[in-house]
Amino acid sequence: MTAIPSDDRGFLLGDGLFETVLAARGRPLFLDEHLARLARGCVVLGLPAPDNDAVRRAVDQALARAGLVDARAAVRLTWTAGSGGRGLDRPATLQPRLVATAAAAPAPPGPASLAIVSVRRNQASPASRLKTLAYLDNVLARREARGLGADEAVMLNTAGEVASAAAANLFWLSNGRLCTPALDCGVLDGIARAQVLALAARMGIEAGELRAGPEALAQAEALFLTNSLIGVRAVSRLGDREWSAHPLTSALAAAWATLAASV
Amino acid sequence: MTAIPSDDRGFLLGDGLFETVLAARGRPLFLDEHLARLARGCVVLGLPAPDNDAVRRAVDQALARAGLVDARAAVRLTWTAGSGGRGLDRPATLQPRLVATAAAAPAPPGPASLAIVSVRRNQASPASRLKTLAYLDNVLARREARGLGADEAVMLNTAGEVASAAAANLFWLSNGRLCTPALDCGVLDGIARAQVLALAARMGIEAGELRAGPEALAQAEALFLTNSLIGVRAVSRLGDREWSAHPLTSALAAAWATLAASV
């Protein structure tokens, strides 16, 4: 197990970012997109971006160290503001820290049940659109959803608009149109989210990023989740509302799987 | 330097809590209050609380290890959800991790200049009232304030109400009445905040916890910050508005200093 010093600002304050990258047969999927998102997040946080070649090497080393070069694996990349500073203030010279670890990735799970939780996303913080080390709200949202007997949470933002799941983006189908919350609703700029929007465009499916209340979910013809590890995951239930498999969700899941396999 | 494993959930996700305790001559101040707040936070996060005796020993050891038994020191107590789990879900059996470190505490600084920043506190997350390891919004708020030439940030909540500074609670004097934002505005339940409210009651000063917009600060007769390390710190400026020293702030600062010295 890699050790980090306890004065790391990621540990002390959540001062940093992460990426979770799916790797298959030793090859990280959409790594360029992950690196680009990490670099965008660094601009927002005021951190230097990591050297992309160093990250690529760290991914390879993490897979090798975990003996997962031939497996389906999740690589966790953590980029922190490093050690030092006094309290909230960062040190004058930043020395960010890169940590990469790999673990076996679970097979894509079956359909998910969802519950709307009380913890809300803060669309007034830039962190709500980033994968930051300050992910406690997501932990608490997931925990609340599990307590309600569901697999995943639906998080609203503080304006009461639908934002996302705790660890996935949210899509729904309304009158044949694919809908997902706009990023400024306090939504992570998901790699799978962007890929699914691009796939929909290629497949001639009308799609839009919008603002909507939770009633839009109850009225939807289908609902699904996306993230880099699970790809497209159908939703079977939200509270009392149940859905059976929908051909559009299945088509997008298949298209994603093909895309991911070809990278 | 203490090392922690990189699979600690505090490091990965901000899944944990902290306390910053002032120690003088080897004696931690208001430690019972810090332990009580930590225990209340554990209930909210769904973590077991640490054993108080173990924490007391860890404080002593941290001071001894840092050679700060005779100094003014800040002890940082970190209590994480420990290692394990898959993604956001915690492991079935939690093994929380306690880390205690000590550093020389700066002398109480002079008056602070403030700036209202864009990063807002999420009053719809229980984390906004706790010292959690997910403190990135506070880091970003402080950074923004520094960029505006100020020492500290004034954070509003997503409803536009005044909440707190990035690392302190906020008080102001309005028509001779001491005011501070109510906790459900998304405000840390500060130990110094509670002590100052109790001091004000003992000194016969009318005080109230309320909801207010930022205009209340510009109109105030005096403004000050509180936290466990600085006690009561006067505010000299907020944007264009400047204040000179106010007798009530000085009286509360002196009363705090006496209280802290007597613990």
Short mmCIF file of C-alpha atoms in Angstrom, two decimals:
data_model
loop_
_atom_site.label_atom_id
_atom_site.label_comp_id
_atom_site.label_asym_id
_atom_site.label_seq_id
_atom_site.Cartn_x
_atom_site.Cartn_y
_atom_site.Cartn_z
CA MET A 1 0.00 0.00 0.00
CA THR A 2 1.34 3.43 -0.96
CA ALA A 3 1.67 5.73 2.04
CA ILE A 4 1.19 9.47 2.04
CA PRO A 5 2.37 11.93 4.67
CA SER A 6 -0.37 13.06 7.01
CA ASP A 7 0.33 16.72 6.18
CA ASP A 8 -0.87 16.23 2.62
CA ARG A 9 -3.51 18.86 1.89
CA GLY A 10 -5.62 16.28 0.09
CA PHE A 11 -5.87 14.34 3.34
CA LEU A 12 -6.27 17.38 5.61
CA LEU A 13 -8.65 19.50 3.55
CA GLY A 14 -9.77 17.66 0.43
CA ASP A 15 -7.49 20.02 -1.53
CA GLY A 16 -7.10 18.09 -4.76
CA LEU A 17 -8.75 16.18 -7.58
CA PHE A 18 -9.14 12.61 -8.71
CA GLU A 19 -10.02 10.54 -11.75
CA THR A 20 -11.27 6.98 -11.92
CA VAL A 21 -10.16 5.37 -15.15
CA LEU A 22 -11.34 2.01 -16.46
CA ALA A 23 -8.56 -0.17 -17.84
CA ALA A 24 -9.01 -3.30 -19.92
CA ARG A 25 -6.10 -5.56 -20.85
CA GLY A 26 -3.72 -2.98 -19.45
CA ARG A 27 -5.12 -0.17 -21.59
CA PRO A 28 -6.74 2.79 -19.85
CA LEU A 29 -9.93 3.89 -21.61
CA PHE A 30 -10.48 7.54 -22.52
CA LEU A 31 -7.28 8.48 -20.70
CA ASP A 32 -6.84 11.61 -22.83
CA GLU A 33 -10.30 12.77 -21.78
CA HIS A 34 -9.53 12.05 -18.12
CA LEU A 35 -6.25 13.98 -18.36
CA ALA A 36 -8.00 16.91 -20.04
CA ARG A 37 -10.67 17.01 -17.33
CA LEU A 38 -8.02 16.82 -14.62
CA ALA A 39 -6.19 19.75 -16.24
CA ARG A 40 -9.42 21.79 -16.43
CA GLY A 41 -10.05 21.08 -12.76
CA CYS A 42 -6.53 22.22 -11.89
CA VAL A 43 -7.24 25.59 -13.48
CA VAL A 44 -10.34 26.00 -11.31
CA LEU A 45 -8.50 24.97 -8.14
CA GLY A 46 -5.39 26.98 -8.96
CA LEU A 47 -3.13 23.93 -9.07
CA PRO A 48 -0.53 23.12 -11.71
CA ALA A 49 -1.66 20.22 -13.89
CA PRO A 50 0.33 17.00 -13.72
CA ASP A 51 2.69 16.04 -16.48
CA ASN A 52 0.64 13.79 -18.76
CA ASP A 53 3.52 11.40 -19.46
CA ALA A 54 4.15 11.01 -15.74
CA VAL A 55 0.48 10.16 -15.24
CA ARG A 56 0.58 7.62 -18.06
CA ARG A 57 3.59 5.95 -16.47
CA ALA A 58 1.87 6.00 -13.08
CA VAL A 59 -1.18 4.28 -14.56
CA ASP A 60 0.96 1.53 -16.08
CA GLN A 61 2.89 1.09 -12.83
CA ALA A 62 -0.30 0.93 -10.74
CA LEU A 63 -1.73 -1.79 -12.98
CA ALA A 64 1.52 -3.75 -12.89
CA ARG A 65 1.91 -3.40 -9.11
CA ALA A 66 -1.65 -4.66 -8.56
CA GLY A 67 -1.16 -7.56 -11.00
CA LEU A 68 -4.08 -6.28 -13.07
CA VAL A 69 -2.47 -5.82 -16.47
CA ASP A 70 -4.69 -8.51 -17.95
CA ALA A 71 -7.85 -7.71 -16.02
CA ARG A 72 -10.70 -5.27 -15.99
CA ALA A 73 -9.41 -2.70 -13.53
CA ALA A 74 -10.22 0.68 -12.07
CA VAL A 75 -7.27 3.04 -11.79
CA ARG A 76 -7.66 5.77 -9.24
CA LEU A 77 -5.55 8.85 -9.96
CA THR A 78 -5.24 11.31 -7.11
CA TRP A 79 -3.65 14.74 -7.57
CA THR A 80 -3.32 16.75 -4.40
CA ALA A 81 -2.05 20.23 -3.51
CA GLY A 82 0.78 18.44 -1.68
CA SER A 83 2.20 19.19 1.74
CA GLY A 84 2.54 22.48 3.50
CA GLY A 85 0.92 25.80 4.02
CA ARG A 86 -0.70 27.12 7.16
CA GLY A 87 -4.32 26.14 7.60
CA LEU A 88 -6.36 26.94 4.51
CA ASP A 89 -3.59 28.93 2.84
CA ARG A 90 -1.46 26.94 0.45
CA PRO A 91 2.34 27.19 0.60
CA ALA A 92 3.98 29.81 -1.61
CA THR A 93 5.54 27.05 -3.72
CA LEU A 94 3.18 24.21 -4.47
CA GLN A 95 4.53 20.69 -4.74
CA PRO A 96 1.50 18.65 -5.79
CA ARG A 97 1.42 14.92 -5.14
CA LEU A 98 0.36 12.20 -7.59
CA VAL A 99 -0.91 8.87 -6.30
CA ALA A 100 -2.10 6.10 -8.63
CA THR A 101 -3.58 2.82 -7.46
CA ALA A 102 -5.43 0.06 -9.25
CA ALA A 103 -8.12 -2.37 -8.11
CA ALA A 104 -10.15 -5.02 -9.84
CA ALA A 105 -13.20 -3.36 -11.37
CA PRO A 106 -16.52 -5.05 -10.79
CA ALA A 107 -18.39 -6.28 -13.85
CA PRO A 108 -21.04 -3.82 -15.02
CA PRO A 109 -23.94 -4.33 -12.62
CA GLY A 110 -27.60 -4.90 -13.42
CA PRO A 111 -30.23 -2.16 -13.37
CA ALA A 112 -30.10 0.28 -10.46
CA SER A 113 -32.77 1.35 -8.03
CA LEU A 114 -32.66 5.02 -7.03
CA ALA A 115 -33.89 7.19 -4.20
CA ILE A 116 -34.01 10.97 -4.00
CA VAL A 117 -31.92 12.00 -0.99
CA SER A 118 -31.82 15.07 1.22
CA VAL A 119 -28.14 15.97 0.67
CA ARG A 120 -28.04 18.55 -2.09
CA ARG A 121 -25.39 19.55 -4.56
CA ASN A 122 -23.99 23.04 -4.30
CA GLN A 123 -24.26 24.49 -7.79
CA ALA A 124 -22.69 27.68 -6.32
CA SER A 125 -19.38 25.91 -5.78
CA PRO A 126 -17.11 25.15 -8.73
CA ALA A 127 -16.30 21.90 -6.91
CA SER A 128 -19.77 20.57 -7.78
CA ARG A 129 -18.64 20.18 -11.39
CA LEU A 130 -15.33 18.50 -10.55
CA LYS A 131 -14.11 15.21 -9.09
CA THR A 132 -12.51 16.70 -6.01
CA LEU A 133 -11.11 15.02 -2.92
CA ALA A 134 -13.91 16.77 -1.01
CA TYR A 135 -16.45 14.09 -1.98
CA LEU A 136 -18.13 13.67 1.39
CA ASP A 137 -21.52 14.93 0.22
CA ASN A 138 -21.51 12.13 -2.35
CA VAL A 139 -20.60 9.58 0.33
CA LEU A 140 -23.46 10.84 2.51
CA ALA A 141 -25.88 10.85 -0.42
CA ARG A 142 -25.01 7.23 -1.27
CA ARG A 143 -25.32 6.25 2.38
CA GLU A 144 -28.76 7.84 2.59
CA ALA A 145 -29.86 6.06 -0.59
CA ARG A 146 -28.66 2.69 0.79
CA GLY A 147 -30.63 3.41 3.95
CA LEU A 148 -33.72 3.91 1.78
CA GLY A 149 -33.15 0.49 0.19
CA ALA A 150 -31.81 1.87 -3.09
CA ASP A 151 -28.54 1.30 -4.95
CA GLU A 152 -27.85 4.91 -5.79
CA ALA A 153 -28.91 8.43 -4.88
CA VAL A 154 -30.59 11.11 -6.94
CA MET A 155 -29.11 14.41 -5.76
CA LEU A 156 -30.96 17.66 -6.36
CA ASN A 157 -29.16 20.98 -6.18
CA THR A 158 -30.00 23.69 -3.65
CA ALA A 159 -32.50 25.18 -6.14
CA GLY A 160 -34.40 21.86 -6.12
CA GLU A 161 -33.35 20.90 -9.65
CA VAL A 162 -32.21 17.40 -10.57
CA ALA A 163 -28.40 17.25 -10.68
CA SER A 164 -26.94 13.73 -10.73
CA ALA A 165 -26.47 10.46 -8.91
CA ALA A 166 -23.81 10.25 -6.19
CA ALA A 167 -21.27 8.55 -8.48
CA ALA A 168 -22.85 8.84 -11.91
CA ASN A 169 -24.56 11.22 -14.29
CA LEU A 170 -28.27 10.90 -14.86
CA PHE A 171 -30.15 10.69 -18.16
CA TRP A 172 -33.83 10.26 -18.89
CA LEU A 173 -36.06 9.94 -21.90
CA SER A 174 -38.98 12.34 -22.20
CA ASN A 175 -41.27 12.14 -25.27
CA GLY A 176 -38.48 10.35 -27.11
CA ARG A 177 -35.96 13.06 -26.26
CA LEU A 178 -32.84 12.26 -24.26
CA CYS A 179 -32.40 14.66 -21.35
CA THR A 180 -29.61 15.28 -18.85
CA PRO A 181 -29.10 18.13 -16.36
CA ALA A 182 -26.99 21.05 -17.57
CA LEU A 183 -23.53 21.26 -15.99
CA ASP A 184 -24.39 24.49 -14.17
CA CYS A 185 -27.03 22.60 -12.20
CA GLY A 186 -24.02 21.43 -10.14
CA VAL A 187 -23.20 18.40 -12.25
CA LEU A 188 -19.92 16.57 -12.74
CA ASP A 189 -18.69 16.98 -16.29
CA GLY A 190 -18.71 13.22 -16.80
CA ILE A 191 -16.59 11.55 -19.47
CA ALA A 192 -19.25 8.91 -20.09
CA ARG A 193 -21.90 11.68 -20.06
CA ALA A 194 -20.11 13.49 -22.90
CA GLN A 195 -19.57 10.24 -24.80
CA VAL A 196 -23.25 9.30 -24.51
CA LEU A 197 -24.34 12.74 -25.75
CA ALA A 198 -21.99 12.31 -28.72
CA LEU A 199 -23.27 8.77 -29.35
CA ALA A 200 -26.87 10.04 -29.25
CA ALA A 201 -26.03 12.70 -31.83
CA ARG A 202 -24.43 10.07 -34.10
CA MET A 203 -27.46 7.79 -33.67
CA GLY A 204 -29.84 10.60 -34.60
CA ILE A 205 -31.38 10.78 -31.12
CA GLU A 206 -32.48 14.26 -30.11
CA ALA A 207 -30.77 15.18 -26.83
CA GLY A 208 -30.62 18.21 -24.59
CA GLU A 209 -28.91 19.51 -21.46
CA LEU A 210 -31.51 21.26 -19.35
CA ARG A 211 -32.85 22.24 -15.93
CA ALA A 212 -35.66 20.11 -14.52
CA GLY A 213 -37.36 19.30 -11.25
CA PRO A 214 -37.64 15.75 -9.90
CA GLU A 215 -41.15 15.36 -11.40
CA ALA A 216 -39.41 15.04 -14.79
CA LEU A 217 -37.86 11.76 -13.58
CA ALA A 218 -41.15 10.26 -12.42
CA GLN A 219 -42.70 11.11 -15.78
CA ALA A 220 -39.79 9.77 -17.85
CA GLU A 221 -40.11 6.84 -20.26
CA ALA A 222 -36.72 5.55 -19.20
CA LEU A 223 -33.91 6.52 -16.87
CA PHE A 224 -30.24 5.54 -16.85
CA LEU A 225 -26.92 6.31 -15.20
CA THR A 226 -23.51 6.80 -16.78
CA ASN A 227 -19.97 6.81 -15.51
CA SER A 228 -16.58 5.68 -16.73
CA LEU A 229 -16.65 2.38 -14.84
CA ILE A 230 -20.22 1.26 -15.50
CA GLY A 231 -20.78 2.86 -18.89
CA VAL A 232 -24.58 3.00 -19.32
CA ARG A 233 -26.60 1.44 -16.49
CA ALA A 234 -30.38 1.20 -16.70
CA VAL A 235 -32.56 2.33 -13.81
CA SER A 236 -35.31 -0.07 -12.72
CA ARG A 237 -36.90 1.97 -9.95
CA LEU A 238 -37.11 5.42 -8.40
CA GLY A 239 -39.21 5.41 -5.27
CA ASP A 240 -42.58 3.87 -6.32
CA ARG A 241 -42.00 4.26 -10.03
CA GLU A 242 -40.66 1.22 -11.89
CA TRP A 243 -39.32 0.84 -15.39
CA SER A 244 -38.66 -2.24 -17.48
CA ALA A 245 -35.82 -2.36 -20.00
CA HIS A 246 -36.05 0.29 -22.72
CA PRO A 247 -34.61 -0.29 -26.20
CA LEU A 248 -32.93 3.11 -26.29
CA THR A 249 -31.06 2.47 -23.05
CA SER A 250 -29.98 -0.94 -24.36
CA ALA A 251 -28.86 0.57 -27.67
CA LEU A 252 -26.79 3.24 -25.92
CA ALA A 253 -25.31 0.67 -23.52
CA ALA A 254 -24.29 -1.48 -26.47
CA ALA A 255 -22.89 1.49 -28.37
CA TRP A 256 -20.88 2.51 -25.31
CA ALA A 257 -19.52 -1.01 -24.89
CA THR A 258 -18.41 -1.08 -28.51
CA LEU A 259 -16.81 2.34 -28.18
CA ALA A 260 -15.00 1.36 -24.99
CA ALA A 261 -13.77 -1.91 -26.51
CA SER A 262 -12.34 -0.07 -29.53
CA VAL A 263 -10.24 2.43 -27.58
CA MET B 1 5.89 12.72 9.77
CA THR B 2 3.04 10.30 10.35
CA ALA B 3 2.12 8.39 7.21
CA ILE B 4 -1.32 7.16 6.25
CA PRO B 5 -2.20 4.50 3.69
CA SER B 6 -3.40 5.93 0.40
CA ASP B 7 -6.61 3.90 0.61
CA ASP B 8 -7.78 5.91 3.62
CA ARG B 9 -11.25 7.24 2.86
CA GLY B 10 -10.33 10.59 4.38
CA PHE B 11 -7.66 10.96 1.71
CA LEU B 12 -9.72 9.51 -1.15
CA LEU B 13 -13.10 11.10 -0.47
CA GLY B 14 -12.90 13.54 2.43
CA ASP B 15 -14.79 10.94 4.47
CA GLY B 16 -14.03 12.12 7.98
CA LEU B 17 -13.86 14.98 10.43
CA PHE B 18 -11.25 17.13 12.11
CA GLU B 19 -10.76 19.44 15.04
CA THR B 20 -8.13 22.11 15.55
CA VAL B 21 -7.38 22.52 19.23
CA LEU B 22 -5.30 25.29 20.75
CA ALA B 23 -2.84 24.10 23.40
CA ALA B 24 -0.96 26.28 25.82
CA ARG B 25 1.78 24.94 28.10
CA GLY B 26 0.81 21.41 27.06
CA ARG B 27 -2.85 21.87 27.98
CA PRO B 28 -5.45 21.65 25.22
CA LEU B 29 -8.12 24.34 25.57
CA PHE B 30 -11.81 23.43 25.44
CA LEU B 31 -10.91 19.82 24.61
CA ASP B 32 -14.18 18.52 26.07
CA GLU B 33 -16.08 20.83 23.73
CA HIS B 34 -13.98 19.70 20.76
CA LEU B 35 -14.58 16.04 21.65
CA ALA B 36 -18.32 16.65 22.01
CA ARG B 37 -18.48 18.36 18.62
CA LEU B 38 -16.47 15.56 17.03
CA ALA B 39 -18.92 13.03 18.50
CA ARG B 40 -21.92 15.00 17.19
CA GLY B 41 -20.32 15.09 13.76
CA CYS B 42 -19.76 11.33 13.85
CA VAL B 43 -23.50 10.82 14.38
CA VAL B 44 -24.24 12.90 11.27
CA LEU B 45 -21.64 11.08 9.17
CA GLY B 46 -22.57 7.64 10.52
CA LEU B 47 -19.13 7.01 12.00
CA PRO B 48 -18.36 5.66 15.46
CA ALA B 49 -16.94 8.36 17.71
CA PRO B 50 -13.36 7.98 18.89
CA ASP B 51 -12.57 6.92 22.42
CA ASN B 52 -12.08 10.16 24.32
CA ASP B 53 -9.20 8.83 26.40
CA ALA B 54 -7.42 7.67 23.27
CA VAL B 55 -7.82 11.14 21.79
CA ARG B 56 -6.50 12.77 24.96
CA ARG B 57 -3.43 10.52 24.83
CA ALA B 58 -2.96 11.28 21.13
CA VAL B 59 -3.04 15.02 21.86
CA ASP B 60 -0.37 14.66 24.53
CA GLN B 61 1.77 12.47 22.28
CA ALA B 62 1.44 14.88 19.35
CA LEU B 63 2.57 17.80 21.52
CA ALA B 64 5.49 15.78 22.91
CA ARG B 65 6.53 14.49 19.48
CA ALA B 66 6.56 18.03 18.08
CA GLY B 67 8.48 19.39 21.10
CA LEU B 68 5.64 21.83 21.76
CA VAL B 69 4.70 20.93 25.32
CA ASP B 70 5.78 24.36 26.53
CA ALA B 71 4.60 26.37 23.55
CA ARG B 72 1.46 27.80 22.08
CA ALA B 73 0.48 25.03 19.68
CA ALA B 74 -2.30 23.96 17.35
CA VAL B 75 -3.22 20.29 17.57
CA ARG B 76 -4.91 18.91 14.53
CA LEU B 77 -7.10 15.87 15.23
CA THR B 78 -8.20 13.93 12.18
CA TRP B 79 -10.78 11.14 12.41
CA THR B 80 -11.39 9.31 9.15
CA ALA B 81 -13.69 6.50 8.03
CA GLY B 82 -10.54 4.40 7.65
CA SER B 83 -9.56 2.13 4.79
CA GLY B 84 -11.73 0.02 2.61
CA GLY B 85 -15.04 -0.10 0.89
CA ARG B 86 -15.74 0.09 -2.81
CA GLY B 87 -16.04 3.57 -4.21
CA LEU B 88 -18.48 5.66 -2.19
CA ASP B 89 -19.79 2.72 -0.15
CA ARG B 90 -18.06 2.23 3.16
CA PRO B 91 -16.89 -1.25 4.20
CA ALA B 92 -19.31 -3.34 6.24
CA THR B 93 -17.04 -3.06 9.26
CA LEU B 94 -15.62 0.39 9.78
CA GLN B 95 -12.14 0.80 11.22
CA PRO B 96 -11.79 4.56 11.62
CA ARG B 97 -8.37 6.13 11.78
CA LEU B 98 -7.16 8.75 14.27
CA VAL B 99 -4.27 11.04 13.37
CA ALA B 100 -3.03 13.76 15.70
CA THR B 101 -0.30 16.24 14.84
CA ALA B 102 0.86 19.45 16.46
CA ALA B 103 2.40 22.61 15.05
CA ALA B 104 3.45 25.91 16.53
CA ALA B 105 0.40 28.18 16.58
CA PRO B 106 0.88 31.67 15.29
CA ALA B 107 0.31 34.50 17.75
CA PRO B 108 -3.16 36.02 17.44
CA PRO B 109 -2.97 38.26 14.40
CA GLY B 110 -4.03 41.89 14.09
CA PRO B 111 -7.35 43.00 12.61
CA ALA B 112 -8.49 41.21 9.45
CA SER B 113 -9.60 42.56 6.11
CA LEU B 114 -12.44 40.66 4.48
CA ALA B 115 -13.85 40.18 1.00
CA ILE B 116 -17.14 38.61 -0.02
CA VAL B 117 -16.30 35.71 -2.33
CA SER B 118 -18.23 33.81 -4.98
CA VAL B 119 -17.89 30.31 -3.46
CA ARG B 120 -21.02 29.69 -1.42
CA ARG B 121 -21.75 27.45 1.52
CA ASN B 122 -24.22 24.65 0.99
CA GLN B 123 -26.73 24.99 3.81
CA ALA B 124 -28.48 21.93 2.31
CA SER B 125 -25.57 19.68 3.26
CA PRO B 126 -25.07 18.64 6.88
CA ALA B 127 -21.34 18.97 6.15
CA SER B 128 -21.69 22.76 6.09
CA ARG B 129 -22.13 22.72 9.88
CA LEU B 130 -19.20 20.36 10.54
CA LYS B 131 -15.42 20.42 10.29
CA THR B 132 -15.15 17.72 7.65
CA LEU B 133 -12.16 16.57 5.62
CA ALA B 134 -14.07 17.86 2.58
CA TYR B 135 -12.96 21.46 3.20
CA LEU B 136 -12.07 22.40 -0.37
CA ASP B 137 -14.77 25.07 -0.65
CA ASN B 138 -13.15 26.82 2.31
CA VAL B 139 -9.72 26.55 0.66
CA LEU B 140 -11.14 28.06 -2.54
CA ALA B 141 -12.96 30.79 -0.63
CA ARG B 142 -9.76 31.79 1.20
CA ARG B 143 -7.81 31.71 -2.06
CA GLU B 144 -10.37 33.99 -3.71
CA ALA B 145 -10.24 36.41 -0.76
CA ARG B 146 -6.42 36.53 -0.94
CA GLY B 147 -6.71 37.24 -4.65
CA LEU B 148 -8.96 40.19 -3.76
CA GLY B 149 -6.28 41.51 -1.40
CA ALA B 150 -8.08 40.45 1.78
CA ASP B 151 -7.02 38.23 4.67
CA GLU B 152 -10.22 36.23 4.91
CA ALA B 153 -13.39 35.44 2.99
CA VAL B 154 -17.00 36.17 3.79
CA MET B 155 -18.96 33.20 2.48
CA LEU B 156 -22.67 33.52 1.74
CA ASN B 157 -24.87 30.45 1.47
CA THR B 158 -26.70 29.49 -1.71
CA ALA B 159 -29.72 31.55 -0.54
CA GLY B 160 -27.49 34.64 -0.48
CA GLU B 161 -27.42 34.90 3.30
CA VAL B 162 -24.26 35.63 5.27
CA ALA B 163 -22.80 32.38 6.64
CA SER B 164 -19.23 32.64 7.91
CA ALA B 165 -15.61 33.27 7.08
CA ALA B 166 -13.57 30.46 5.48
CA ALA B 167 -11.95 29.46 8.78
CA ALA B 168 -13.88 31.45 11.38
CA ASN B 169 -17.34 32.41 12.51
CA LEU B 170 -18.56 35.92 11.88
CA PHE B 171 -20.13 38.37 14.34
CA TRP B 172 -21.31 41.93 13.91
CA LEU B 173 -22.81 44.66 16.02
CA SER B 174 -26.05 46.23 14.85
CA ASN B 175 -27.68 48.95 16.94
CA GLY B 176 -25.73 47.69 19.93
CA ARG B 177 -26.93 44.12 19.42
CA LEU B 178 -24.45 41.32 18.76
CA CYS B 179 -25.47 39.26 15.71
CA THR B 180 -24.18 36.02 14.19
CA PRO B 181 -25.68 33.82 11.47
CA ALA B 182 -27.87 30.94 12.65
CA LEU B 183 -26.32 27.49 12.28
CA ASP B 184 -28.86 26.45 9.65
CA CYS B 185 -27.49 29.16 7.37
CA GLY B 186 -24.72 26.61 6.70
CA VAL B 187 -22.46 27.66 9.55
CA LEU B 188 -19.87 25.69 11.47
CA ASP B 189 -20.95 25.18 15.06
CA GLY B 190 -17.82 26.94 16.31
CA ILE B 191 -16.49 26.38 19.81
CA ALA B 192 -15.33 29.99 20.07
CA ARG B 193 -18.68 31.09 18.60
CA ALA B 194 -20.56 29.35 21.42
CA GLN B 195 -18.14 30.70 24.03
CA VAL B 196 -18.53 34.25 22.75
CA LEU B 197 -22.33 33.97 22.81
CA ALA B 198 -22.10 32.73 26.40
CA LEU B 199 -19.67 35.53 27.31
CA ALA B 200 -22.01 38.11 25.79
CA ALA B 201 -24.89 36.76 27.87
CA ARG B 202 -22.77 36.99 31.02
CA MET B 203 -21.70 40.54 30.13
CA GLY B 204 -25.33 41.59 29.62
CA ILE B 205 -24.89 42.14 25.88
CA GLU B 206 -28.00 41.36 23.85
CA ALA B 207 -27.12 38.77 21.19
CA GLY B 208 -28.99 36.86 18.53
CA GLU B 209 -28.49 34.12 15.93
CA LEU B 210 -30.25 35.20 12.77
CA ARG B 211 -30.46 35.22 8.98
CA ALA B 212 -29.15 38.30 7.20
CA GLY B 213 -27.98 39.44 3.81
CA PRO B 214 -24.53 40.95 3.20
CA GLU B 215 -25.94 44.51 3.53
CA ALA B 216 -26.13 43.83 7.29
CA LEU B 217 -22.32 43.66 7.37
CA ALA B 218 -21.80 46.96 5.54
CA GLN B 219 -24.20 48.65 7.96
CA ALA B 220 -22.67 47.11 11.10
CA GLU B 221 -21.02 49.18 13.82
CA ALA B 222 -18.32 46.56 14.24
CA LEU B 223 -17.40 43.18 12.80
CA PHE B 224 -15.24 40.41 14.19
CA LEU B 225 -14.18 36.81 13.59
CA THR B 226 -13.91 33.95 16.08
CA ASN B 227 -12.26 30.57 16.05
CA SER B 228 -10.45 28.33 18.51
CA LEU B 229 -6.97 29.44 17.44
CA ILE B 230 -7.48 33.19 17.10
CA GLY B 231 -10.18 33.72 19.72
CA VAL B 232 -11.80 37.07 18.86
CA ARG B 233 -10.23 38.93 15.92
CA ALA B 234 -11.44 42.40 14.94
CA VAL B 235 -12.26 43.18 11.32
CA SER B 236 -10.78 46.38 9.91
CA ARG B 237 -12.23 46.32 6.40
CA LEU B 238 -14.82 44.67 4.19
CA GLY B 239 -14.54 45.85 0.61
CA ASP B 240 -14.72 49.67 0.79
CA ARG B 241 -16.08 49.80 4.35
CA GLU B 242 -13.54 50.34 7.12
CA TRP B 243 -13.89 50.09 10.88
CA SER B 244 -11.64 51.29 13.66
CA ALA B 245 -11.34 49.40 16.93
CA HIS B 246 -14.64 49.03 18.80
CA PRO B 247 -14.76 48.74 22.61
CA LEU B 248 -17.18 45.81 22.53
CA THR B 249 -14.87 43.76 20.29
CA SER B 250 -11.93 44.58 22.56
CA ALA B 251 -13.93 43.64 25.65
CA LEU B 252 -14.96 40.29 24.16
CA ALA B 253 -11.40 39.60 22.99
CA ALA B 254 -10.12 40.29 26.50
CA ALA B 255 -12.84 38.15 28.07
CA TRP B 256 -12.02 35.31 25.69
CA ALA B 257 -8.31 35.57 26.49
CA THR B 258 -9.05 35.38 30.22
CA LEU B 259 -11.37 32.43 29.70
CA ALA B 260 -8.82 30.58 27.56
CA ALA B 261 -6.01 31.24 30.06
CA SER B 262 -8.10 29.82 32.90
CA VAL B 263 -8.88 26.47 31.28
#
